[in-house]
Coordinates of C-alpha atoms in Angstrom, one line a residue:
Chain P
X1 CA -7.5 -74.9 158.3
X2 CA -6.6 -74.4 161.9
X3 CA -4.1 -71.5 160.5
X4 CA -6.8 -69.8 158.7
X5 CA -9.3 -70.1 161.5
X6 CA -6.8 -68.6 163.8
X7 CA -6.4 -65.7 161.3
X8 CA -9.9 -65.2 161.3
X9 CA -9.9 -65.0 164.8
X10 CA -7.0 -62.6 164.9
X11 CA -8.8 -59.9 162.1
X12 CA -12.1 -60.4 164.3
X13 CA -10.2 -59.5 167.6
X14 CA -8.4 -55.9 165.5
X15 CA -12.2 -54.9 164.5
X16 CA -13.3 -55.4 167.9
X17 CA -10.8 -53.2 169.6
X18 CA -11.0 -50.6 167.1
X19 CA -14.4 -50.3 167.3
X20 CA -13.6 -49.4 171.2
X21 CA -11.8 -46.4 170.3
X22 CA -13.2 -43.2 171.0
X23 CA -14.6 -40.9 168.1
X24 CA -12.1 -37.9 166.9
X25 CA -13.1 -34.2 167.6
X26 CA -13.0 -31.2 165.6
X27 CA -13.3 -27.8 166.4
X28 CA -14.4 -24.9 164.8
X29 CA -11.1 -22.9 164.8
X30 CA -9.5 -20.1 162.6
X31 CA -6.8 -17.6 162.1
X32 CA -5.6 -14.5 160.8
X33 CA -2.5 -12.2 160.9
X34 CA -0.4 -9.3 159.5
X35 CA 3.1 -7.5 159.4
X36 CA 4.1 -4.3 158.9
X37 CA 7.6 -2.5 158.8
X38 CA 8.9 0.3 160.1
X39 CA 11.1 2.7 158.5
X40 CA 15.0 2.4 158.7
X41 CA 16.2 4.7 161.6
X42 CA 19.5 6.7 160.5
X43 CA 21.9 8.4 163.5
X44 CA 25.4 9.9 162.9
X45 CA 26.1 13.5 163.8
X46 CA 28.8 15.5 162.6
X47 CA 29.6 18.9 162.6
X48 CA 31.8 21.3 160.9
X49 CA 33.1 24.7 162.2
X50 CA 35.1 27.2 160.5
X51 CA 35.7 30.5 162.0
X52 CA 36.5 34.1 160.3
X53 CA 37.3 37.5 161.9
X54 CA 36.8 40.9 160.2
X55 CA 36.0 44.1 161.8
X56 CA 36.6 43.3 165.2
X57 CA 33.9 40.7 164.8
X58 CA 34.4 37.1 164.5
X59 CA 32.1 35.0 163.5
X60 CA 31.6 30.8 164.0
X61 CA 29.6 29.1 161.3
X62 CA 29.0 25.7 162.1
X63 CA 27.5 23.5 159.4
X64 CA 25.6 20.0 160.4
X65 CA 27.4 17.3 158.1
X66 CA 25.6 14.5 159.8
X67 CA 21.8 12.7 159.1
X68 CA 19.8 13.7 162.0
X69 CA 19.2 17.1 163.4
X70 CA 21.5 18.0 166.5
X71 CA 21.1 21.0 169.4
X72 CA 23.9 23.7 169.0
X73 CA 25.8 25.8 172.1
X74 CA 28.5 28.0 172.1
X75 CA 30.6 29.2 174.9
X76 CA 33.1 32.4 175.0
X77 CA 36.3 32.7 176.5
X78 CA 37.7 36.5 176.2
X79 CA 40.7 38.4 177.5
X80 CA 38.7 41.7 176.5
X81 CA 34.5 42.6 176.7
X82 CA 32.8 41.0 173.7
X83 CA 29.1 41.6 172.8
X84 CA 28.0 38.1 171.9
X85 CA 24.5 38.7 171.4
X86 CA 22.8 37.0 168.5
X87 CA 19.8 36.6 166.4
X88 CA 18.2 33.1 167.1
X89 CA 20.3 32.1 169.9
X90 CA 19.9 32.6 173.9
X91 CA 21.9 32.8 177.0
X92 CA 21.4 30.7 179.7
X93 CA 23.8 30.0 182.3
X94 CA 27.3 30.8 180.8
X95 CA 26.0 29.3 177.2
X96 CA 24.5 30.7 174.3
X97 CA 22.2 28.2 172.6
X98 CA 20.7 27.9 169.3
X99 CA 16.8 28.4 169.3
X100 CA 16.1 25.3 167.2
X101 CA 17.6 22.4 166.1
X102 CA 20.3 22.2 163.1
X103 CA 18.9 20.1 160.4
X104 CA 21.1 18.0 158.5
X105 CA 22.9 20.5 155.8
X106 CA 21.8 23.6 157.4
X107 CA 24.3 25.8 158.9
X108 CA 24.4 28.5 161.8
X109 CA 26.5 31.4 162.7
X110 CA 27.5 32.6 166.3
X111 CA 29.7 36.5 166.3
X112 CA 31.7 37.7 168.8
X113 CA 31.9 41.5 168.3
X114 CA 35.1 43.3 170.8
X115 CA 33.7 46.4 172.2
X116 CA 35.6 49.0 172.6
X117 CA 35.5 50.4 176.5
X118 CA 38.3 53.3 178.3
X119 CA 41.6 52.0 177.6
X120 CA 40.9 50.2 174.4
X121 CA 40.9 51.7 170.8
X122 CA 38.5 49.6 168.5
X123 CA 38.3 47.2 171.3
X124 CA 42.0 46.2 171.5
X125 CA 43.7 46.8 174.9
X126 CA 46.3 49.3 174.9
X127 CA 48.3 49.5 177.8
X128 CA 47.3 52.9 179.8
X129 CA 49.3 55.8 178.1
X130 CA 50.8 53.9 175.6
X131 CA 50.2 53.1 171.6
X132 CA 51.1 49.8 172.3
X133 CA 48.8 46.8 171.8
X134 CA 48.4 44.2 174.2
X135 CA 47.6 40.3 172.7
X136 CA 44.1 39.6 173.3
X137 CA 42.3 36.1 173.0
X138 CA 38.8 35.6 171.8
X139 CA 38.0 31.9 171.9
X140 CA 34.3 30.8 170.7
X141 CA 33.8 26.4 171.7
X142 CA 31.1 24.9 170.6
X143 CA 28.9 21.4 171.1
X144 CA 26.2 19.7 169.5
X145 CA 24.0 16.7 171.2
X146 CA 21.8 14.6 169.2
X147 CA 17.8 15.9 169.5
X148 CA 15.6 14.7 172.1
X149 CA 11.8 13.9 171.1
X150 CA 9.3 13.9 173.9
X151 CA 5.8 11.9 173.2
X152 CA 4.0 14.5 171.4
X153 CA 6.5 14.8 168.6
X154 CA 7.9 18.0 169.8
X155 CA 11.5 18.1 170.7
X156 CA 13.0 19.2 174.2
X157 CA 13.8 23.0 174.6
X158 CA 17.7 23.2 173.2
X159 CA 18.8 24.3 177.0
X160 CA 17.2 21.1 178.9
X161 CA 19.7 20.1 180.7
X162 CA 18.7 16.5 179.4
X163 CA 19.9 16.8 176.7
X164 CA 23.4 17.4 177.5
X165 CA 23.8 14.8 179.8
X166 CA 22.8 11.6 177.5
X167 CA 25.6 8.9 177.4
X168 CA 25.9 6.4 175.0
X169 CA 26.0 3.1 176.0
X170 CA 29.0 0.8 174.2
X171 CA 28.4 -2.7 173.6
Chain L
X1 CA -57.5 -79.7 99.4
X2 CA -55.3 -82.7 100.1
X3 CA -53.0 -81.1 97.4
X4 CA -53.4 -77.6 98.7
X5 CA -52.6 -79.0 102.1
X6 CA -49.6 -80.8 100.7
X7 CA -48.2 -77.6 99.1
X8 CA -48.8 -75.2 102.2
X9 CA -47.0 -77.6 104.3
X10 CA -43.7 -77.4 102.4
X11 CA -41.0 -76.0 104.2
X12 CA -40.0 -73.0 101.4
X13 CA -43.7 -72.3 101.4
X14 CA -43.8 -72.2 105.1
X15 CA -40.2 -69.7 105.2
X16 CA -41.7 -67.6 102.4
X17 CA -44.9 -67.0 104.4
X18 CA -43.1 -65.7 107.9
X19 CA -40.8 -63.9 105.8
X20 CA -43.9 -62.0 103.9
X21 CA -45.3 -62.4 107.5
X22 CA -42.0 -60.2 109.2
X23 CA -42.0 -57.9 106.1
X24 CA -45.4 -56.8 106.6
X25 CA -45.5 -56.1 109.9
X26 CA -41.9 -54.1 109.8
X27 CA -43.6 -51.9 107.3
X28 CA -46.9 -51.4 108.6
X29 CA -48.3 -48.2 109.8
X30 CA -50.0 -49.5 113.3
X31 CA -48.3 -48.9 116.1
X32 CA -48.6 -50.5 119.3
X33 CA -50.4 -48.6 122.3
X34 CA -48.1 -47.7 125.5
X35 CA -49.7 -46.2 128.8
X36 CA -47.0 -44.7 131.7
X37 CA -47.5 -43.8 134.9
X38 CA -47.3 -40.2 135.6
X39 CA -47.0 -38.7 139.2
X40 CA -46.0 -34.9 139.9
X41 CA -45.7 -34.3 143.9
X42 CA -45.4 -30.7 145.1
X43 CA -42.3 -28.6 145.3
X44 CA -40.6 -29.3 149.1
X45 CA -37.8 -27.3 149.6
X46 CA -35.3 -27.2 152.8
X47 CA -32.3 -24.8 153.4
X48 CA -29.7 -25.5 155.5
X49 CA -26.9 -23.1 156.9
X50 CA -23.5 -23.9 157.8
X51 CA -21.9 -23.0 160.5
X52 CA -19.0 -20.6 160.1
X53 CA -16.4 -19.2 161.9
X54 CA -14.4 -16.4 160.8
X55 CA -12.5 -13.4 162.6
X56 CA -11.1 -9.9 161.3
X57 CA -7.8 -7.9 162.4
X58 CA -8.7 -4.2 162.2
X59 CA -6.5 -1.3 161.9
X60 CA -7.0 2.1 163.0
X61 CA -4.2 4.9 163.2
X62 CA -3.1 8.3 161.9
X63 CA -2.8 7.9 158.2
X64 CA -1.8 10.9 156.0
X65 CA -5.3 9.9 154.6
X66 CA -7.3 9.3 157.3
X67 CA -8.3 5.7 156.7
X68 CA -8.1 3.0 158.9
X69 CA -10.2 -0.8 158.7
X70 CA -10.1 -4.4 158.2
X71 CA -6.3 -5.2 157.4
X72 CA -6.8 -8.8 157.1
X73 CA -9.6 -11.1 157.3
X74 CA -10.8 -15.2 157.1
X75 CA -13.9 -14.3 155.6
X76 CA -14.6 -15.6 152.2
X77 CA -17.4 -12.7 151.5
X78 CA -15.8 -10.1 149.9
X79 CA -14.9 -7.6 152.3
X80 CA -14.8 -3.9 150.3
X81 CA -12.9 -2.6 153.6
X82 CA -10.4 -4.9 153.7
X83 CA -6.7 -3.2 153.0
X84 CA -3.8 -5.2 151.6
X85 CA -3.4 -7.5 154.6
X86 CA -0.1 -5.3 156.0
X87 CA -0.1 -3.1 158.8
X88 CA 1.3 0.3 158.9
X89 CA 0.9 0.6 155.5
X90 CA 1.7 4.1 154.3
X91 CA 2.2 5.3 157.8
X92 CA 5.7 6.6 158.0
X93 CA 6.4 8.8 154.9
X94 CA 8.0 12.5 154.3
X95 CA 5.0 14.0 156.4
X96 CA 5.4 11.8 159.2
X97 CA 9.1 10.7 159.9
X98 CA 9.8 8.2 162.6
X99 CA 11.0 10.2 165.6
X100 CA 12.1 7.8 168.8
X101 CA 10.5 9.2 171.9
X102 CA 7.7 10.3 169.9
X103 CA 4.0 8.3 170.6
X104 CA 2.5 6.9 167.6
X105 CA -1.3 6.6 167.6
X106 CA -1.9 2.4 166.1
X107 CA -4.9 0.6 167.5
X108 CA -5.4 -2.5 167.0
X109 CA -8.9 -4.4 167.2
X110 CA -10.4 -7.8 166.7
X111 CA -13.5 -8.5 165.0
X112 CA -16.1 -11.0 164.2
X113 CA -17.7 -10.6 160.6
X114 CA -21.1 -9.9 160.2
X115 CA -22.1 -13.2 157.9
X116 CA -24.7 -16.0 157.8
X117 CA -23.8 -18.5 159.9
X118 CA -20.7 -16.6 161.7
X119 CA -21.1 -18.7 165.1
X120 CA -20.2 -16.5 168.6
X121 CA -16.0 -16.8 169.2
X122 CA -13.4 -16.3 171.3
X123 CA -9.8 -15.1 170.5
X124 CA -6.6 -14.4 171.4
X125 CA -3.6 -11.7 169.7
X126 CA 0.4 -12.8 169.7
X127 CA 2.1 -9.5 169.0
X128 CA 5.8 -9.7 167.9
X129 CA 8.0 -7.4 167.8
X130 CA 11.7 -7.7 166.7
X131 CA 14.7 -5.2 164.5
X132 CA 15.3 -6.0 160.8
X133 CA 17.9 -4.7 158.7
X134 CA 17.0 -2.3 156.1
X135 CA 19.4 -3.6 153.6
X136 CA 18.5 -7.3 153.9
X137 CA 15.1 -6.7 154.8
X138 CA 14.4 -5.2 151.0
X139 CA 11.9 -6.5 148.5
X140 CA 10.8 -9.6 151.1
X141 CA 7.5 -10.2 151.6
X142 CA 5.5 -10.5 154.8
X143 CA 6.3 -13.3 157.1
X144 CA 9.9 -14.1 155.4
X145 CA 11.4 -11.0 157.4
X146 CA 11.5 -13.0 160.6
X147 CA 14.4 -15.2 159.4
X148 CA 16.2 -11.8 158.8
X149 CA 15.8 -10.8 162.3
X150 CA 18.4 -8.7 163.8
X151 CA 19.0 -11.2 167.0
X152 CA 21.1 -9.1 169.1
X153 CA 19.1 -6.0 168.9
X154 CA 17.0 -5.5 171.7
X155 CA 12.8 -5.9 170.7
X156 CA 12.1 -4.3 174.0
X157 CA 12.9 -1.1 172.6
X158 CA 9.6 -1.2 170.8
X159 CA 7.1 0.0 172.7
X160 CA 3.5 -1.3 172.7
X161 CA 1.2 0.5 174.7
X162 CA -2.6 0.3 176.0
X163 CA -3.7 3.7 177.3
X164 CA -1.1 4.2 180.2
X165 CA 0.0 -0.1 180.5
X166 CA 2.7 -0.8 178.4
X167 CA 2.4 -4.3 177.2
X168 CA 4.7 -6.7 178.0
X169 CA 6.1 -5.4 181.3
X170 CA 4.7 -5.9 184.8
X171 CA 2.8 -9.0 186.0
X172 CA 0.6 -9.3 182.8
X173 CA -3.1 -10.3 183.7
X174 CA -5.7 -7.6 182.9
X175 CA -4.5 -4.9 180.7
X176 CA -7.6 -3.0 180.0
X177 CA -10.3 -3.3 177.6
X178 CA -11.3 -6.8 178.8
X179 CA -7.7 -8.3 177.7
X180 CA -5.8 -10.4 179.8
X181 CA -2.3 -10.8 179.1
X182 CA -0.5 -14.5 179.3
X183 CA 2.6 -14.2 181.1
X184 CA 3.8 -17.3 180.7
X185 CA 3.8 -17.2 177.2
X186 CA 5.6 -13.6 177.3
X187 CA 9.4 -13.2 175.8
X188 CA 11.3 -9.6 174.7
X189 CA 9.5 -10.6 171.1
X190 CA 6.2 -12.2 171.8
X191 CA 3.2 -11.1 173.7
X192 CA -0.2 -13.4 173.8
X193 CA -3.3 -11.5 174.6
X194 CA -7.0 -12.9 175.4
X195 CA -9.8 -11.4 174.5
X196 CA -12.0 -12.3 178.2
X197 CA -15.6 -12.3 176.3
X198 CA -17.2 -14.0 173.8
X199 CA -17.3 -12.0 170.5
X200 CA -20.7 -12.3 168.5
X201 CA -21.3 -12.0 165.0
X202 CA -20.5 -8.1 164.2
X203 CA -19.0 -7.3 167.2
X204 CA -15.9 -5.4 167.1
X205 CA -13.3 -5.9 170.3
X206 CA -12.2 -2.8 171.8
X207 CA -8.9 -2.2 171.7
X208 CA -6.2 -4.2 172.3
X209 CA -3.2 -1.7 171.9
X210 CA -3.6 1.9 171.0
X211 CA 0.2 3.4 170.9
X212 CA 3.6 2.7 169.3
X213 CA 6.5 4.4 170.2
X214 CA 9.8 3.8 169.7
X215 CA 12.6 4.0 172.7
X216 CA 15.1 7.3 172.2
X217 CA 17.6 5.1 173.5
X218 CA 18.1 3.8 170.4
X219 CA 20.6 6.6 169.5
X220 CA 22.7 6.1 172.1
X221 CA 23.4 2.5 171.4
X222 CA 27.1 1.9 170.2
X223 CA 30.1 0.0 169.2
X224 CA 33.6 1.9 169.4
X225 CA 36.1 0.2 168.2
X226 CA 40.0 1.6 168.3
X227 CA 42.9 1.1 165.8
X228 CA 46.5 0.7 166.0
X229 CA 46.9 4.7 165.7
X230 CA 44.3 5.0 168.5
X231 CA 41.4 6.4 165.8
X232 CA 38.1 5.4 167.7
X233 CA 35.1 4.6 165.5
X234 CA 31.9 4.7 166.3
X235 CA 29.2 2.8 164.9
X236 CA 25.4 3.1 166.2
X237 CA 23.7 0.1 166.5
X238 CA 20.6 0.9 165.2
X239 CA 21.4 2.7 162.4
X240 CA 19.8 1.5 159.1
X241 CA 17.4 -0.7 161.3
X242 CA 13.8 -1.2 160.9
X243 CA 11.1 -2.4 163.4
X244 CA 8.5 -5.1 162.6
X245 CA 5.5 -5.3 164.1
X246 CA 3.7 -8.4 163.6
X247 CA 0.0 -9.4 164.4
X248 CA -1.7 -12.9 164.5
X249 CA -5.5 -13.7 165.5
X250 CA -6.9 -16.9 166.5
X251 CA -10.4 -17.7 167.2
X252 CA -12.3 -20.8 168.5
X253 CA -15.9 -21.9 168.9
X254 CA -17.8 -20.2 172.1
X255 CA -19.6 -24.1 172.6
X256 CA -17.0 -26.4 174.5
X257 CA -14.6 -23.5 174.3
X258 CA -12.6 -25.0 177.2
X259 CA -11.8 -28.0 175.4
X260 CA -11.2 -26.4 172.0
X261 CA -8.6 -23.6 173.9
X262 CA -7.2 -26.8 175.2
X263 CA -6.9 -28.5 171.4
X264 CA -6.5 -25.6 169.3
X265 CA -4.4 -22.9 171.5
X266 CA -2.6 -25.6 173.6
X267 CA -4.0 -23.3 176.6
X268 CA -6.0 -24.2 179.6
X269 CA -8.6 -21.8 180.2
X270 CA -11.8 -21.3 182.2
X271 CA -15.3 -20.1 180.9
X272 CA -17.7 -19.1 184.1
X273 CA -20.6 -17.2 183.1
X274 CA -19.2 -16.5 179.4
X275 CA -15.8 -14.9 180.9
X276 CA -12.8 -16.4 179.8
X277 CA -9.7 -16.8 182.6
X278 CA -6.4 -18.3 181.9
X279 CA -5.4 -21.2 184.0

């Protein structure tokens, strides 16, 4: 008896204190969300140039073997005058650069043409009152950069000098 | 008499005459007459509305078609505008390649459904932002790319912009359009952005980012590695990788909103006059 009275008292003393506890609160609350994915980026440029003379011309034809589109210059080094004027590419500074950029698989050509001037016969230097032909050197380097994008979409102009100076940064 | 008496008093005579008694009255054709009390009142009728609260993520950028709306939404009313709950959802595509440099136009809004009982809200916006690759990343639904993310790659690179503020950067605080930016909870993935007034029923936020660009620095981010013959290889980082942009909108009650930003968004805030300030 004294056990189950002090039970009693025991259960009475639990229902007392929990009935001290403060209420629970809820709040109106909610949520909502979404995902989206870009698509994959794809960098790699390579280029491949094979050169040809014929005629006193010779001609570069560089092909873009990469996946993004690249910018295109060419410089000439010459022992003799050359005419290196082209459709589609401009001079500035001691460059000639393509107009536009090369898309992936296109291709672009760059010809040297020798002129002929006093002393020369097709172009070739003779030395002065002789039939003999003197060596002669026409060399045509070229560079491609990967293409620049400014915030309207439209690329940078092929001779920004931005473009020519990007670094890649190694891990 | 005395015999008659004598005979009636036997007890088969007396079991007979309730049986005939029972049989009679089972088979007989009156009925017994009933009378119920009948009260009609008048109709009363009472309608109550619940309270509700529900909030909207709404899309808006240059789609091939032109389109833009609700991209996800709480609301249990059919919503005819609502899209398939992912964002950027036909964006890129032959017409409109990702170029990195290039601004993207992808706004961003918050918006409180027009619906009975829809109670007066505020919110907030976490925007992440992290690199996925492409060749993991296939087939998985939304929210299971975020295990496949691409932890070295740098999320900063994606750029989310508000008019001229790119989100994110600086001191946070006010970024325009009556968002405030949480510092504290900022990280190279995550940025948590309050909406500073109370958004009513049909009320549309105004925007809380409006560009996406992606950084051109990502093509000049490489590995080289060089091999007994002194053949360097060059691998671009980011090659084959795809961004994710991820949006999330929470909304609490406008009563008491201190205390529920306090129980709900684990974030002290002050309400003076209807404005909302972070702590």
């Amino acid at each position: 008896m004294k056990r189950a009275h002090k039970l009693l008292v025991l259960v009475a003393l639990v229902l007392a204190l929990t009935t001290m506890l403060p209420g629970a609160l809820a709040y109106f609350t909610t949520n909502t969300g979404a995902q989206g994915v870009g698509p994959a980026l794809a960098f790699g440029t390579s280029t491949t140039g094979t050169e040809t003379v014929k005629d006193w011309v010779k001609t570069l034809t560089v092909t873009n073997d990469g996946v993004q589109d690249v910018y295109l210059r060419a410089k000439v080094f010459a022992d003799v005058t050359v005419d290196a004027t082209n459709e589609g590419w401009t001079l500035s500074g001691d460059c000639y650069y393509y107009n536009k950029p090369l898309a992936p698989a296109d291709a672009a050509t760059f010809e040297v043409e020798i002129k002929g001037e006093d002393g020369t016969v097709n172009g070739a230097p003779f030395a002065p009152g002789t039939d003999e032909a003197l060596p002669f050197d026409v060399t045509i380097v070229y560079e491609t950069a990967p293409v620049r994008y400014q915030a309207n979409g439209q690329h940078y102009l092929p001779a920004d000098p931005g473009n020519w100076i990007q670094q890649i940064e190694t891990k | 008499m005395k015999k008659l008496r004598k005979f009636l008093a036997t007890p088969g005579v007396s079991l007979c005459a309730i049986a005939l008694g029972i049989l009679l009255l089972g088979t007989s054709t009156i009925g017994g007459a009933r009378a119920a009390i009948v009260y009609d009142s008048a109709y009363y009728t009472a309608q109550v509305t619940l309270q509700h609260i529900h909030v909207n993520l709404v899309e808006t950028n240059e789609k091939a078609d032109g389109k833009g709306g609700v991209v996800t939404t709480t609301n249990t009313v059919t919503d005819e505008n609502a899209q398939t709950g992912a964002l950027l959802n036909g964006y890129f595509d032959a017409n409109n390649t990702l170029r990195p440099g290039q601004q993207y136009a992808e706004t961003l809004q918050v918006q409180n459904p027009e619906a009975a009982g829809n109670i007066n809200e505020y919110v907030r916006v976490t925007l992440r932002r992290y690199w996925v690759d492409e060749d993991k990343v296939e087939d998985k639904p939304n929210y299971e790319r975020k295990d496949l993310k691409e932890t070295d790659l740098d999320p900063t690179l994606i750029h989310l912009m508000l008019g001229n503020t790119e989100l994110g950067t600086g001191d946070g605080g006010n970024v325009g359009n009556g968002w405030i930016e949480d510092k504290s909870a900022r990280t190279d993935e995550r940025i948590v952005l309050y909406y500073s007034q109370q958004l009513a029923p049909g009320e549309t936020t105004p925007a809380l980012m409006d560009t996406l660009c992606i950084d051109g620095k990502v093509g000049l981010k490489v590995e080289q590695t060089v091999d007994a013959n002194n053949v360097v290889t060059t691998t671009y980082q980011y090659d084959g990788k795809q961004f994710v942009l991820e949006a999330k909108v929470d909304a609490i009650q406008n009563n008491h909103a201190e205390y529920a930003a306090l129980s709900a968004w684990g974030r002290a805030v002050t309400i003076t006059d209807g404005t909302l300030s972070l702590n």
